[in-house]
Coordinates of C-alpha atoms in Angstrom, one line a residue:
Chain V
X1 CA 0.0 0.0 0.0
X2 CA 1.2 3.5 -1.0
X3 CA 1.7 5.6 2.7
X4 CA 0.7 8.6 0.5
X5 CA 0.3 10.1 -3.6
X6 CA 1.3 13.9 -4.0
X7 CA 0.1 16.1 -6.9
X8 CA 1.3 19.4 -7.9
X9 CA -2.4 21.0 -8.5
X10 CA -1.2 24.6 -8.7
X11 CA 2.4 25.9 -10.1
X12 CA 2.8 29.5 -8.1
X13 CA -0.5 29.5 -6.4
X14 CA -1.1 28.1 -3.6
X15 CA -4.7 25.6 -2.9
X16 CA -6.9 27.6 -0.5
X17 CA -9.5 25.0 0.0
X18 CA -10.5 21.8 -1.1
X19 CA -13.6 19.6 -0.8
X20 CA -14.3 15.7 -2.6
X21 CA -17.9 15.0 -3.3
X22 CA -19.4 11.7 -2.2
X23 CA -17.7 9.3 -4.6
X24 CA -14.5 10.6 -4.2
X25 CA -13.9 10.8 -7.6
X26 CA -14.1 14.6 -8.0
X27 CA -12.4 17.4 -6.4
X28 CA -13.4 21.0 -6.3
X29 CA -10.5 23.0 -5.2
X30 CA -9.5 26.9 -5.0
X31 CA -6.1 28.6 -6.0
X32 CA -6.7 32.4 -4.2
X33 CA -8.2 33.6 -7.3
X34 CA -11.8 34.5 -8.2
X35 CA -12.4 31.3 -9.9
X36 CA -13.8 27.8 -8.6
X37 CA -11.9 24.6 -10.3
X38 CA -13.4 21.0 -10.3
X39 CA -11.5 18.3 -10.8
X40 CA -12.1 14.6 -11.8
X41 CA -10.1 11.6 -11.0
X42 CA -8.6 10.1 -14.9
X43 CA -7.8 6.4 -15.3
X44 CA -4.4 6.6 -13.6
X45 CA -6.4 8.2 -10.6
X46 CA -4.4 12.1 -11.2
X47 CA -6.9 14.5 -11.1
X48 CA -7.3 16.7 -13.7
X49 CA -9.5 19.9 -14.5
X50 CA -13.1 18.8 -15.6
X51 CA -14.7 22.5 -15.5
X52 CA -14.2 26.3 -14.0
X53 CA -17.4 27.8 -12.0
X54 CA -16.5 31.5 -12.3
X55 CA -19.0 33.9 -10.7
X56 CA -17.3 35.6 -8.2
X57 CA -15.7 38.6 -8.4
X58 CA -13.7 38.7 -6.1
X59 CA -11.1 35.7 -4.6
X60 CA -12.1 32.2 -3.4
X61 CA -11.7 32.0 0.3
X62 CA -13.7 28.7 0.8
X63 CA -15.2 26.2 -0.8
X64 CA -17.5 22.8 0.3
X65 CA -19.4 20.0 -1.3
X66 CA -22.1 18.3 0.0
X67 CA -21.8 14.7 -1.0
X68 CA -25.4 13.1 -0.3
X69 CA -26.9 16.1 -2.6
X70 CA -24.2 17.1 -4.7
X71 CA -23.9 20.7 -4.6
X72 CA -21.1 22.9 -4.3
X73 CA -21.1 26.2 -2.0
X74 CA -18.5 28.8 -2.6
X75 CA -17.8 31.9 -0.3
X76 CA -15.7 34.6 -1.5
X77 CA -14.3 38.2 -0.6
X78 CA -16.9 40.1 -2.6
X79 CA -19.2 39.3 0.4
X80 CA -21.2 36.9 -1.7
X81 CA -21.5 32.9 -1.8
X82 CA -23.4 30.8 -4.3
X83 CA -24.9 27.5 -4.2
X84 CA -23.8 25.5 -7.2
X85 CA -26.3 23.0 -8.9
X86 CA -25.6 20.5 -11.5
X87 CA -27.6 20.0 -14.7
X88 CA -27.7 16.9 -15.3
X89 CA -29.0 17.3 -19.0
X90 CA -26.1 19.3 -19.8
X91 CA -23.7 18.9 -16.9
X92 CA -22.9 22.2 -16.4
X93 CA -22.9 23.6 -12.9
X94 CA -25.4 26.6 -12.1
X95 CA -25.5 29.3 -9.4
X96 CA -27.5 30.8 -7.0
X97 CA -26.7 33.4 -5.3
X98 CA -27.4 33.2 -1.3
X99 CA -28.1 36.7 0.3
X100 CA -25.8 36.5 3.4
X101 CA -26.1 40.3 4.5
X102 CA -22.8 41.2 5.3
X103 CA -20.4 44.1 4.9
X104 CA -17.1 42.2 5.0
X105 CA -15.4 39.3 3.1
X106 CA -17.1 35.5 3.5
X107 CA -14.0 33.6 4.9
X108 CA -15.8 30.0 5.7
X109 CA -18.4 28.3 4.1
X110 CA -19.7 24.6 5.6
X111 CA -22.4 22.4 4.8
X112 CA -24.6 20.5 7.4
X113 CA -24.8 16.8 8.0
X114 CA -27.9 16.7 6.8
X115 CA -27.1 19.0 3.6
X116 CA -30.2 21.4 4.1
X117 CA -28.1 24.4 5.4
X118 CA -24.9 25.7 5.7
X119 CA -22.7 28.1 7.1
X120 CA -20.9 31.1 6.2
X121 CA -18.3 32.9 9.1
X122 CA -17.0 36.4 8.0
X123 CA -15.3 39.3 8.3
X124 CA -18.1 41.5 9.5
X125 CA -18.1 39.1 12.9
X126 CA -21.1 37.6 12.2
X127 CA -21.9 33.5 11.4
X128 CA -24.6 33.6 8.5
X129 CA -26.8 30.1 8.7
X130 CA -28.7 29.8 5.3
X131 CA -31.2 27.3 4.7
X132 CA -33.4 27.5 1.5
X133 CA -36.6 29.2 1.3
X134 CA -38.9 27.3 -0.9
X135 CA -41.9 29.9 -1.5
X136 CA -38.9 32.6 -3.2
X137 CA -36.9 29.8 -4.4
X138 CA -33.5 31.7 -2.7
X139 CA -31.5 30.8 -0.5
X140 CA -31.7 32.9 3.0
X141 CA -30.0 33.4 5.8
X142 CA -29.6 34.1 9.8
X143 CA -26.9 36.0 11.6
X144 CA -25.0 35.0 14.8
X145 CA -23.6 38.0 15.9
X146 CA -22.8 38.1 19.8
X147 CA -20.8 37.4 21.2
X148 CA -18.7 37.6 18.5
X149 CA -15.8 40.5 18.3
X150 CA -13.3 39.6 15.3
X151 CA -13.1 37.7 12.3
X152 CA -14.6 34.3 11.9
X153 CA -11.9 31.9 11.0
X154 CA -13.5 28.4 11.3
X155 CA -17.1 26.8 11.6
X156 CA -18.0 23.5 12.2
X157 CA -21.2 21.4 12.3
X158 CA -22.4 19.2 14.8
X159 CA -23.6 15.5 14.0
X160 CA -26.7 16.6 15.0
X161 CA -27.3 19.1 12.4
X162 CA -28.5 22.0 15.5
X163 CA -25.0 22.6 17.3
X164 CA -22.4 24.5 15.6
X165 CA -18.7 25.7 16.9
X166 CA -17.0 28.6 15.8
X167 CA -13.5 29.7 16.0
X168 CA -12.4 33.7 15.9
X169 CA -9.7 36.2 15.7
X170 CA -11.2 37.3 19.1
X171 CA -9.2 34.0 20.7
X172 CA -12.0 32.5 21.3
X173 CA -13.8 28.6 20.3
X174 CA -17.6 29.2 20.9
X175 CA -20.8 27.0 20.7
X176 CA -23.5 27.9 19.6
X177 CA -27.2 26.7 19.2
X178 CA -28.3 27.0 15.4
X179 CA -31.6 25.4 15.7
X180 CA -34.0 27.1 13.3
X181 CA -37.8 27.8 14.0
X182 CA -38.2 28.4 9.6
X183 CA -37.5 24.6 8.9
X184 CA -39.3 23.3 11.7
X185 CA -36.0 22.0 13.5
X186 CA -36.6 19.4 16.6
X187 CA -33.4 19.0 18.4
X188 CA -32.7 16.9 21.6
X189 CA -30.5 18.1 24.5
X190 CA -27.5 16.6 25.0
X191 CA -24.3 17.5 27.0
X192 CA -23.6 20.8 24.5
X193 CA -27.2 22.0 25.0
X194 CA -29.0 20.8 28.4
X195 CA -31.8 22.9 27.4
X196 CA -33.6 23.4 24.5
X197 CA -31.6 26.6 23.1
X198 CA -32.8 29.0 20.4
X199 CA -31.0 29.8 17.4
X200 CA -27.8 31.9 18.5
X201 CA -27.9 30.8 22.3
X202 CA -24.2 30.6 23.0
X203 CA -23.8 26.9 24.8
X204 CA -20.2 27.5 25.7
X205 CA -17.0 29.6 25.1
X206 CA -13.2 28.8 25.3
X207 CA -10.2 31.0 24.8
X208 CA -6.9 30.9 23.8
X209 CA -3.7 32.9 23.6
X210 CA -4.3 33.1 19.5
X211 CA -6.2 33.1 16.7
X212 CA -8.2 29.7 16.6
X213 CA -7.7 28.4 12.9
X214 CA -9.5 25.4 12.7
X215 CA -12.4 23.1 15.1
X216 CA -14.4 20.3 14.7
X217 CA -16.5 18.1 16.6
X218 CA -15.5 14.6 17.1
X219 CA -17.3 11.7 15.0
X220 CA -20.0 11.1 17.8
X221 CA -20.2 14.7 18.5
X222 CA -19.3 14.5 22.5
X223 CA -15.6 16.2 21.9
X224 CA -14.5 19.2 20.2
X225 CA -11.0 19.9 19.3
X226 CA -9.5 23.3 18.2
X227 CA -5.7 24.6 17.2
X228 CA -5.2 28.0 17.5
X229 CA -1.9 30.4 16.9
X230 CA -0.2 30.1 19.9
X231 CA 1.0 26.9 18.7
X232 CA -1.7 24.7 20.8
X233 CA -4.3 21.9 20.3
X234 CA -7.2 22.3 22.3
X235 CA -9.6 19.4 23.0
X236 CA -12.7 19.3 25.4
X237 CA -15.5 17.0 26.7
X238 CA -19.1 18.4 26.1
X239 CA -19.9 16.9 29.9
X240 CA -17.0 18.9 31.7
X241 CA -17.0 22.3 29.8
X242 CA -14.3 23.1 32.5
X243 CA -11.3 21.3 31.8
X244 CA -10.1 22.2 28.7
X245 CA -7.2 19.6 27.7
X246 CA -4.5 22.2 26.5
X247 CA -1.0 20.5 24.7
X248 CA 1.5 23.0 24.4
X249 CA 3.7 22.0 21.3
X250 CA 6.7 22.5 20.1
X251 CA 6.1 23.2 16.8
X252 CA 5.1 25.9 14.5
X253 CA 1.4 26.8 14.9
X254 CA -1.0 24.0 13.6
X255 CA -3.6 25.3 11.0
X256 CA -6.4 22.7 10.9
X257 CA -7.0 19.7 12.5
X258 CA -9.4 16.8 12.1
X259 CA -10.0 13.4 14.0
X260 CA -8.4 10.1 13.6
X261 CA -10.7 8.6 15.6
X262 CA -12.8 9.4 18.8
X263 CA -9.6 9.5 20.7
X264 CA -7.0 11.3 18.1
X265 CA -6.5 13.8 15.9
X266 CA -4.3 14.9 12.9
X267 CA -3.1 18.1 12.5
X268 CA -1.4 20.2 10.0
X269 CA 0.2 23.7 10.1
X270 CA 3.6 25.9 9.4
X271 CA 5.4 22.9 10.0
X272 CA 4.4 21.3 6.7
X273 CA 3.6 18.2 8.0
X274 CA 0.9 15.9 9.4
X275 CA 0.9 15.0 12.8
X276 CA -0.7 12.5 15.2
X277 CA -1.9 13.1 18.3
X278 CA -3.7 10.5 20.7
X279 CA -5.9 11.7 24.0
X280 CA -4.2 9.3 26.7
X281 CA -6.6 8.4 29.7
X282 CA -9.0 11.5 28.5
X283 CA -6.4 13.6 30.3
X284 CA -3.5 14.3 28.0
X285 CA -2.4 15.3 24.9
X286 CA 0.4 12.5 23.9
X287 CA 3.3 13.6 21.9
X288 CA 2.6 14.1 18.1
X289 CA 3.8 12.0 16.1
X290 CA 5.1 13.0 12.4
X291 CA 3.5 11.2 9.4
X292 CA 5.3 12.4 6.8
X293 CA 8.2 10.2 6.6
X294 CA 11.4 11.4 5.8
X295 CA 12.5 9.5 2.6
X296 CA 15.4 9.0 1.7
X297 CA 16.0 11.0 -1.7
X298 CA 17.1 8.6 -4.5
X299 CA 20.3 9.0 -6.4
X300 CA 21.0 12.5 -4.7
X301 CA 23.7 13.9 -6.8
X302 CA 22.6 16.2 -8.9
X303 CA 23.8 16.6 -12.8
X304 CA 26.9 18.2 -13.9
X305 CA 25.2 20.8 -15.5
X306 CA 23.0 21.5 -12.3
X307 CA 26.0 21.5 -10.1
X308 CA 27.7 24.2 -11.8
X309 CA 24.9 26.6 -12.4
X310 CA 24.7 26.3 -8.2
X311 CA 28.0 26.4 -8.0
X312 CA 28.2 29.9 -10.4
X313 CA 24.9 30.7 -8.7
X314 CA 25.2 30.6 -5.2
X315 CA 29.0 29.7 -4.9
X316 CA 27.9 26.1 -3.5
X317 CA 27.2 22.8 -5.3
X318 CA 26.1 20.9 -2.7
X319 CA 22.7 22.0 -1.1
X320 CA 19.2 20.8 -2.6
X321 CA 17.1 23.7 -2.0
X322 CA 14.0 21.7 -1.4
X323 CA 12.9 20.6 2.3
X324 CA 12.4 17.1 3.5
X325 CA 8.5 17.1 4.0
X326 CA 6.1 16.0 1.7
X327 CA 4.4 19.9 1.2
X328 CA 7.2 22.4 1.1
X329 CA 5.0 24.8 2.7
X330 CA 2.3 25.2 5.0
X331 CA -0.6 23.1 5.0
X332 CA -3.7 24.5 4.9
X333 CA -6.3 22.2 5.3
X334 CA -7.2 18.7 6.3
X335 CA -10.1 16.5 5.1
X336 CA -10.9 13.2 6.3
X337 CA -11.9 10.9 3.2
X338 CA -12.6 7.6 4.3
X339 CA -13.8 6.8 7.5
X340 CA -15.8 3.6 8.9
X341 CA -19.1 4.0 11.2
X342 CA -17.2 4.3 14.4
X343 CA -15.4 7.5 12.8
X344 CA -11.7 5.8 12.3
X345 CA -10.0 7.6 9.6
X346 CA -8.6 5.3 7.0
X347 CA -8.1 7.9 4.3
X348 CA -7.1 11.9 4.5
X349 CA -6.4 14.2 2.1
X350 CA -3.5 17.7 2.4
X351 CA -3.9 20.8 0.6
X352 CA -1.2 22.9 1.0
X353 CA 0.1 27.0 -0.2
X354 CA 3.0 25.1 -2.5
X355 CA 0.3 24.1 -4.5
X356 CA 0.2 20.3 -3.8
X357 CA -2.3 17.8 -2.8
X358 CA -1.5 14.7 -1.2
X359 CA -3.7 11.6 -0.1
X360 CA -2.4 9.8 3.0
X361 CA -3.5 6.5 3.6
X362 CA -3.5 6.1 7.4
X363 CA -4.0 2.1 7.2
X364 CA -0.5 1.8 5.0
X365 CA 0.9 4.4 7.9
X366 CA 0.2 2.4 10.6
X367 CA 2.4 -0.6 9.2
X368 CA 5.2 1.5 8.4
X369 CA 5.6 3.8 11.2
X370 CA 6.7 1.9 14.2
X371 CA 4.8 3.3 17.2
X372 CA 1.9 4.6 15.2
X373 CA -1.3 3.5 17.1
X374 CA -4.6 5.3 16.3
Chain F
X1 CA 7.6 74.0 -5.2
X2 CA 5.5 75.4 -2.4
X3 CA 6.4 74.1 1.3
X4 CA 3.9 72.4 2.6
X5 CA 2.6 74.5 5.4
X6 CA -0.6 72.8 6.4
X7 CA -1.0 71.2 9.7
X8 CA -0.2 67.3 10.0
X9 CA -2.1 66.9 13.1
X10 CA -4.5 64.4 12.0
X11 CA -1.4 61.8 11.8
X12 CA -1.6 61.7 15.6
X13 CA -5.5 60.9 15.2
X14 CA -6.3 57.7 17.0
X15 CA -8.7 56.1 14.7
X16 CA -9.2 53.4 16.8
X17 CA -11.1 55.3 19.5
X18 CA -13.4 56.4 17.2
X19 CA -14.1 52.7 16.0
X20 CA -17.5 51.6 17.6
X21 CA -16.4 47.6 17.3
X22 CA -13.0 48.7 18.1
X23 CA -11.7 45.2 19.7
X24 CA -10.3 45.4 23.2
X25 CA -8.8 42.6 25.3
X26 CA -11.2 41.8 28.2
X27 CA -9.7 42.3 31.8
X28 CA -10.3 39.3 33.1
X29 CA -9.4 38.7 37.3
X30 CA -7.2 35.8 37.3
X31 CA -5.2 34.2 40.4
X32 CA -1.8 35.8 39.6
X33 CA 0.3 37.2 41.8
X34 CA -0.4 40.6 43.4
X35 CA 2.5 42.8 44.7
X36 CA 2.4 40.8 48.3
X37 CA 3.0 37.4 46.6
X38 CA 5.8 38.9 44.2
X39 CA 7.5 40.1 47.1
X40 CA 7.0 37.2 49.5
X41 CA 8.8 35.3 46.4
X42 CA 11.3 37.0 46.2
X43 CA 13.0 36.7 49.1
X44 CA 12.3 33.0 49.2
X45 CA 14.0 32.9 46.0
X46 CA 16.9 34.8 47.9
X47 CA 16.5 31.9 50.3
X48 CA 17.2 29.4 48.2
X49 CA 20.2 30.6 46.3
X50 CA 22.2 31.6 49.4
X51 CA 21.9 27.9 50.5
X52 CA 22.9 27.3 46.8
X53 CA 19.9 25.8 46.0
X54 CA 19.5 27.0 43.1
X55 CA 17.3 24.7 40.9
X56 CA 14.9 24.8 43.6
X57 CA 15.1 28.8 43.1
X58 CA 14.7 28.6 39.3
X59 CA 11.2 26.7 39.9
X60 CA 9.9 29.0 42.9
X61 CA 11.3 32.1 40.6
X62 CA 8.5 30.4 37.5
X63 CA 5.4 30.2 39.9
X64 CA 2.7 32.6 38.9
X65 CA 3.6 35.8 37.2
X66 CA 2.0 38.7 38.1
X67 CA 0.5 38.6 34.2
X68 CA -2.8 40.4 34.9
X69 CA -1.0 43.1 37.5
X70 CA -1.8 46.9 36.4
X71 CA 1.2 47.7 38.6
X72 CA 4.4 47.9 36.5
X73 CA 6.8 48.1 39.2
X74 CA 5.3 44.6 40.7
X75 CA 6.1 43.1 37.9
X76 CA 9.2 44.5 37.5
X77 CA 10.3 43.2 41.0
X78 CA 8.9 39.7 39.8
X79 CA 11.5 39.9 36.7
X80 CA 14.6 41.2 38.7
X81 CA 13.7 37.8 40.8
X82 CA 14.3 35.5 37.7
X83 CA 17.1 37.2 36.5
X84 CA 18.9 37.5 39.8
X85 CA 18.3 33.1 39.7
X86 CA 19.8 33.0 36.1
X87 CA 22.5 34.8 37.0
X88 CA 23.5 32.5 39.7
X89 CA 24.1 29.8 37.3
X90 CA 27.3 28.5 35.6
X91 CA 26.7 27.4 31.8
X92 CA 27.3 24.0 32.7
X93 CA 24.4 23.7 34.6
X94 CA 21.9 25.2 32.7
X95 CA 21.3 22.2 30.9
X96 CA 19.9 19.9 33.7
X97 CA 17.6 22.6 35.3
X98 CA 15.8 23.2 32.1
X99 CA 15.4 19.4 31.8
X100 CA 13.3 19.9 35.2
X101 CA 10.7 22.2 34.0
X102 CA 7.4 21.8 32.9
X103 CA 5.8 23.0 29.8
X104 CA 4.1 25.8 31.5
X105 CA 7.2 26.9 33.2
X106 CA 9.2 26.7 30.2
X107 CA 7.1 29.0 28.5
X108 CA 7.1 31.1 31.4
X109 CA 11.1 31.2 31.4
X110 CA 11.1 32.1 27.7
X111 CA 9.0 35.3 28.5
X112 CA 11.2 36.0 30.8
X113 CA 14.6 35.7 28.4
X114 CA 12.8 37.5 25.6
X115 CA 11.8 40.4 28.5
X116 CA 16.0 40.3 29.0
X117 CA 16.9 40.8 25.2
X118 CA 14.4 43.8 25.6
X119 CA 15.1 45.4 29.3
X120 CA 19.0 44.4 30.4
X121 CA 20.8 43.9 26.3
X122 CA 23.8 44.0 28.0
X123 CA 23.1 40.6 29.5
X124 CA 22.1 39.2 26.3
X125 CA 25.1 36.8 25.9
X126 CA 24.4 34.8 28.9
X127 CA 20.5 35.2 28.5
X128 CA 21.1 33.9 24.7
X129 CA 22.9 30.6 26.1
X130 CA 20.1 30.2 28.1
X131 CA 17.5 30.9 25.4
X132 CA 19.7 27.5 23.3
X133 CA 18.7 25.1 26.2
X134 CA 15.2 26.3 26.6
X135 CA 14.3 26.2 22.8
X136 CA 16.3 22.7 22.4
X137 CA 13.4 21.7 25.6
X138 CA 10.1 24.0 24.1
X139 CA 11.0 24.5 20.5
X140 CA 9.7 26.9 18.6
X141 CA 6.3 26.3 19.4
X142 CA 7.7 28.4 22.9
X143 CA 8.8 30.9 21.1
X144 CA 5.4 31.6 19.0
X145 CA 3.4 31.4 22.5
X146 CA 5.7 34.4 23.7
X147 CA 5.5 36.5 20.6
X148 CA 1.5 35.7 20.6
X149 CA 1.0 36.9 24.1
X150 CA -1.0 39.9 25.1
X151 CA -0.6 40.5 28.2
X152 CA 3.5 41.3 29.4
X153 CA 4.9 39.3 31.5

């Protein structure tokens, strides 16, 4: 088994955001410009570009498909998202536009479990939940403003389709109650919400010495995890709001996380790497562990010719300029592909700003990494 | 050309304050050290290195910053405490009283060099060896949580 396949999507730009539709076998991706790429998987299983949804006007910040209803939602910084449909007479995909209200760039746009809303987390400090009105045939949204005070970085849903997390420049991870009177929503209480909430109730609020770049919810729903800029991984129970499990790491600040399992997560971040961490006895953060395996680089001289263009170039023939990771540059999101019912990752995908994507295979990881245990 | 005579007052205009969602840090009451505790520290501190304890000192020096204190001479007290305990180490040492310290204090200590590089420079060459150990122990993750912090130390 292959620990991992790397693809050089982007030369120069780097892959904003990313998002695989149910089958896996199409890829819509962003490369910080105003248009919206999808990508299909070809016979040798390299993606390549299928179509371009241009509509906005302004650049890409986020994009998400949902998989059971196959649509595409995009967000971008002319304060607009759209809602893309496909035709499936002519298979081209259509937009919608979705009146979000705001004054400041969208920078986070994520669907529901159950595929009938989404979110969108700005720059104007506000969360805008849109669900579709069927009577005007648009798409229409609700703000969550307070307590909100800076820029909304991250959103994440719950399982349970009413409970949503959000992560700010204000420091802060928040919870929030997104249960919506307009499609005749009937949540249950549960640990996040002992009572029944109304939309925008907030159901709890964490904080942190930096920005908080990327939560999510665990598979079941009962943990939430967050990394933030001051170079930590946050993790907490929904039944003990108090104790917040904090690991301060050692590396560079992690950009996104998602879970392994119920028990682990993998994050990603300056360090331009993937990393493992496991909760040990629902106390600790254990140390990560790296799962980008330093290869050995094959052949390693370089060519006559090569050597003495560095040598007339930099007055040294000996130094590859290229780092040992995988991604030679941040990673900027995570996405877990294939998981089984009990929420074990098998399958995760890397987008990074050098332009690359990468599928890890976490099953082939765990053979070849000795003290990898999920 | 003409001079330009107008006035350039408005460059001293603090647009901020003008800003209704103008974002300020909350002040929130936390359990650090007010100017009794400091105090009371340091001369258990000055304790422990006259009976040349002084990796006990280097741990008692960490304990709770006076992070959310107002008062500015408080927490320079506290810093003169930690810097009077690295001083009292030779290089060789250094080493295994890093290897002592928790995450948290480790942190703590790194606030504390970059405050050095920043208040005493001339001491940077010793504060610098120091700042080798504690970054081989917290890496650079340690050095991101002091350059992210709001609130001195």
């Amino acid at each position: 088994m292959t620990t991992k396949t790397e693809q050089q999507l982007f030369v120069g730009s780097p892959v904003t955001s990313h998002a695989f539709n149910g089958a896996l076998d199409k890829l819509v991706v962003s490369d910080n410009s105003t248009t919206v790429y999808v990508y299909a998987k070809d016979a040798n299983g390299k993606w390549t570009k299928e179509t371009e949804l241009q509509k906005h006007i302004e650049r890409v910040k986020c994009v998400d498909w949902a998989p059971k209803t196959n649509r595409i939602a995009t967000c971008a910084g002319d304060r607009n998202a759209y809602v893309w449909n496909l035709n499936e007479t002519t298979g081209v995909w259509e937009p919608s536009l979705v009146l979000l209200r705001i004054e400041r760039a969208a920078t986070y746009i994520r669907w529901s479990p159950a595929e009938d809303r989404f979110a969108v987390g700005s720059g104007a400090r506000l969360l805008s939940v849109c669900f579709y009105e069927n009577e005007h045939d648009w798409w229409v949204s609700k703000h969550i403003k307070k307590p909100i005070r800076s820029t909304i970085l991250c959103v994440d849903w719950h399982p349970s389709n009413y409970i949503l997390a959000i992560g700010s420049c204000d420091f802060k991870c928040r919870v929030f109650s997104s249960a919506l009177k307009e499609t005749n929503d009937k949540p249950e209480t549960s640990g996040w919400m002992p009572k029944l909430s109304k939309f925008a109730t907030m159901l709890a609020e964490f904080s942190t010495q930096g920005w908080v770049h990327s939560v999510k919810f665990s598979p079941s729903g009962d943990k939430l995890a967050w990394v933030a800029h001051d170079a930590s991984i946050n993790i907490v129970h929904m039944n003990n709001h108090d104790t917040v499990i904090r690991s301060l790491t050692p590396s560079l600040p992690l950009l996104t996380v998602i879970w392994a399992s119920e028990d682990s997560v993998i994050c990603g971040g300056h360090d331009n790497f993937p990393s493992l961490f496991n909760i040990v006895g629902g106390e600790s953060v254990s140390k990560g562990i790296r799962l980008d395996v330093k290869g050995k680089k094959a052949g390693g001289g370089m060519s006559a010719m090569a050597r003495f263009k560095a040598l007339d170039r930099t007055g040294d023939d000996t130094k590859d300029a290229s780092l040992d990771t995988t991604h030679q540059n941040s990673i900027i999101e995570l996405r877990v592909k294939k998981s089984d019912s009990a929420g074990k990752c098998s399958q995760f995908s890397s987008i990074g700003m050098d332009g690359k994507i990468v599928d890890w295979n976490l099953d082939a990881l765990a053979s070849s990494i000795a003290d990898l245990k999920i | 050309m003409s001079k330009n005579v107008n006035s350039t007052q408005f460059r001293t205009v603090d647009v901020d304050a003008y800003d209704e969602d103008n974002y300020e840090d909350e002040a929130k009451e936390t359990g650090d050290s007010g100017a009794a505790e400091v105090t009371e520290r340091a001369n258990q501190v000055r304790g422990l290195l006259n009976q040349l304890k002084t990796k006990e000192a280097l741990k008692m020096a960490l304990q709770n910053p006076p992070v959310g204190n107002k008062d500015a001479s408080v927490k320079e007290q506290n810093y003169e405490t930690v810097v009077s305990v690295l001083k009292s180490f030779k290089a060789a040492d250094i080493d295994g009283a890093v290897a002592d310290l928790d995450m948290v204090e480790v942190d703590i200590l790194m606030k504390y060099l970059y405050k050095g590089f920043t208040c005493s420079p001339d001491k940077a060459a010793s504060l610098l060896q120091w700042h080798e150990k504690v970054v081989a122990k917290g890496g650079l993750g340690s050095i991101v949580r002091v350059m992210v912090d709001r609130k001195g130390i």
